[in-house]
């Protein structure tokens, strides 16, 4: 079966992009990365992509008069790459409803919380401040509203009493690097279907084990 062609959009470090690229190189992976695009010319992740022979592009939002013009250029560059799926990986621009609807159910994002909790920024600080015992990360299809849309995969991690935002972020990031490739694999295998506001995954392996914090 032909591989699903995916573009990854980044703004900075690009560690999730690296996880997707590395997964895409493993035997039998059903997706290939055909483009890494950044809105920042100095995004650290661009070098990794280039070293891995993945075409890169820079579309600097500061060069465009408005969001529609910026998104129009994004659409052109992504379409020209042949990508059929867009993976947002730390891409720090809000996309216009026009763009999101044009690519409906073909744009996925990773967010470092258990959505719908803690949308937006400073999620780790807010999780610690709120006193939740678990947080985590979510891969979801995007909708025009920020950090909204059908959930494909989540991983939960405990919030420990001595955590600061950096420690918690690192614990979550490890899981991000597992669930983002997993979500891409499931989509590439054609096992992910959107029904209304939910995702259904065929032949999914599920577990009904509970995880409790604190113990004792
Ligand atoms: C990740 O925590 C991701 O969940 C969020 O932005 C961060 C990007 O990190 N959307 P990286 O650029 O993938 O390393």
JSON list of N, CA and C and ligand atoms in Angstrom, two decimals, residues 13-16 89-90 110-112 173 176, ligand 1:
[
{"chain": "A", "resi": 13, "resn": "UNK", "atom": "N", "xyz": [12.30, 23.87, 18.58]},
{"chain": "A", "resi": 13, "resn": "UNK", "atom": "CA", "xyz": [13.15, 22.70, 18.87]},
{"chain": "A", "resi": 13, "resn": "UNK", "atom": "C", "xyz": [12.90, 21.50, 17.95]},
{"chain": "A", "resi": 14, "resn": "UNK", "atom": "N", "xyz": [11.66, 21.13, 17.81]},
{"chain": "A", "resi": 14, "resn": "UNK", "atom": "CA", "xyz": [11.32, 20.06, 16.87]},
{"chain": "A", "resi": 14, "resn": "UNK", "atom": "C", "xyz": [11.58, 18.66, 17.37]},
{"chain": "A", "resi": 15, "resn": "UNK", "atom": "N", "xyz": [11.51, 18.42, 18.69]},
{"chain": "A", "resi": 15, "resn": "UNK", "atom": "CA", "xyz": [11.77, 17.05, 19.15]},
{"chain": "A", "resi": 15, "resn": "UNK", "atom": "C", "xyz": [10.65, 16.10, 18.75]},
{"chain": "A", "resi": 16, "resn": "UNK", "atom": "N", "xyz": [9.41, 16.57, 18.69]},
{"chain": "A", "resi": 16, "resn": "UNK", "atom": "CA", "xyz": [8.33, 15.71, 18.22]},
{"chain": "A", "resi": 16, "resn": "UNK", "atom": "C", "xyz": [8.49, 15.42, 16.73]},
{"chain": "A", "resi": 89, "resn": "UNK", "atom": "N", "xyz": [3.71, 20.30, 15.15]},
{"chain": "A", "resi": 89, "resn": "UNK", "atom": "CA", "xyz": [4.61, 19.81, 16.19]},
{"chain": "A", "resi": 89, "resn": "UNK", "atom": "C", "xyz": [5.32, 21.01, 16.81]},
{"chain": "A", "resi": 90, "resn": "UNK", "atom": "N", "xyz": [4.63, 21.65, 17.75]},
{"chain": "A", "resi": 90, "resn": "UNK", "atom": "CA", "xyz": [5.20, 22.86, 18.35]},
{"chain": "A", "resi": 90, "resn": "UNK", "atom": "C", "xyz": [5.15, 24.02, 17.36]},
{"chain": "A", "resi": 110, "resn": "UNK", "atom": "N", "xyz": [-0.15, 17.93, 18.58]},
{"chain": "A", "resi": 110, "resn": "UNK", "atom": "CA", "xyz": [0.16, 17.35, 19.90]},
{"chain": "A", "resi": 110, "resn": "UNK", "atom": "C", "xyz": [0.14, 18.48, 20.92]},
{"chain": "A", "resi": 111, "resn": "UNK", "atom": "N", "xyz": [-0.53, 18.21, 22.04]},
{"chain": "A", "resi": 111, "resn": "UNK", "atom": "CA", "xyz": [-0.65, 19.22, 23.09]},
{"chain": "A", "resi": 111, "resn": "UNK", "atom": "C", "xyz": [-0.25, 18.58, 24.41]},
{"chain": "A", "resi": 112, "resn": "UNK", "atom": "N", "xyz": [0.56, 19.28, 25.23]},
{"chain": "A", "resi": 112, "resn": "UNK", "atom": "CA", "xyz": [1.09, 18.65, 26.45]},
{"chain": "A", "resi": 112, "resn": "UNK", "atom": "C", "xyz": [0.16, 18.72, 27.66]},
{"chain": "A", "resi": 173, "resn": "UNK", "atom": "N", "xyz": [7.06, 14.98, 27.83]},
{"chain": "A", "resi": 173, "resn": "UNK", "atom": "CA", "xyz": [7.67, 14.98, 26.49]},
{"chain": "A", "resi": 173, "resn": "UNK", "atom": "C", "xyz": [8.07, 13.56, 26.06]},
{"chain": "A", "resi": 176, "resn": "UNK", "atom": "N", "xyz": [5.06, 12.15, 24.74]},
{"chain": "A", "resi": 176, "resn": "UNK", "atom": "CA", "xyz": [4.72, 12.76, 23.45]},
{"chain": "A", "resi": 176, "resn": "UNK", "atom": "C", "xyz": [5.42, 12.04, 22.32]},
{"chain": "B", "resi": 1, "resn": "LIG", "atom": "C1", "xyz": [5.60, 20.09, 22.84]},
{"chain": "B", "resi": 1, "resn": "LIG", "atom": "O1", "xyz": [5.51, 20.04, 24.24]},
{"chain": "B", "resi": 1, "resn": "LIG", "atom": "C2", "xyz": [4.24, 20.01, 22.20]},
{"chain": "B", "resi": 1, "resn": "LIG", "atom": "O2", "xyz": [3.35, 19.23, 22.92]},
{"chain": "B", "resi": 1, "resn": "LIG", "atom": "C3", "xyz": [3.79, 21.46, 22.21]},
{"chain": "B", "resi": 1, "resn": "LIG", "atom": "O3", "xyz": [4.95, 22.20, 21.95]},
{"chain": "B", "resi": 1, "resn": "LIG", "atom": "C4", "xyz": [6.10, 21.45, 22.36]},
{"chain": "B", "resi": 1, "resn": "LIG", "atom": "C5", "xyz": [6.97, 21.34, 21.16]},
{"chain": "B", "resi": 1, "resn": "LIG", "atom": "O4", "xyz": [8.19, 20.70, 21.44]},
{"chain": "B", "resi": 1, "resn": "LIG", "atom": "N1", "xyz": [2.73, 21.65, 21.27]},
{"chain": "B", "resi": 1, "resn": "LIG", "atom": "P1", "xyz": [9.11, 20.20, 20.25]},
{"chain": "B", "resi": 1, "resn": "LIG", "atom": "O5", "xyz": [9.37, 21.41, 19.35]},
{"chain": "B", "resi": 1, "resn": "LIG", "atom": "O6", "xyz": [8.36, 19.13, 19.53]},
{"chain": "B", "resi": 1, "resn": "LIG", "atom": "O7", "xyz": [10.36, 19.71, 20.90]}
]
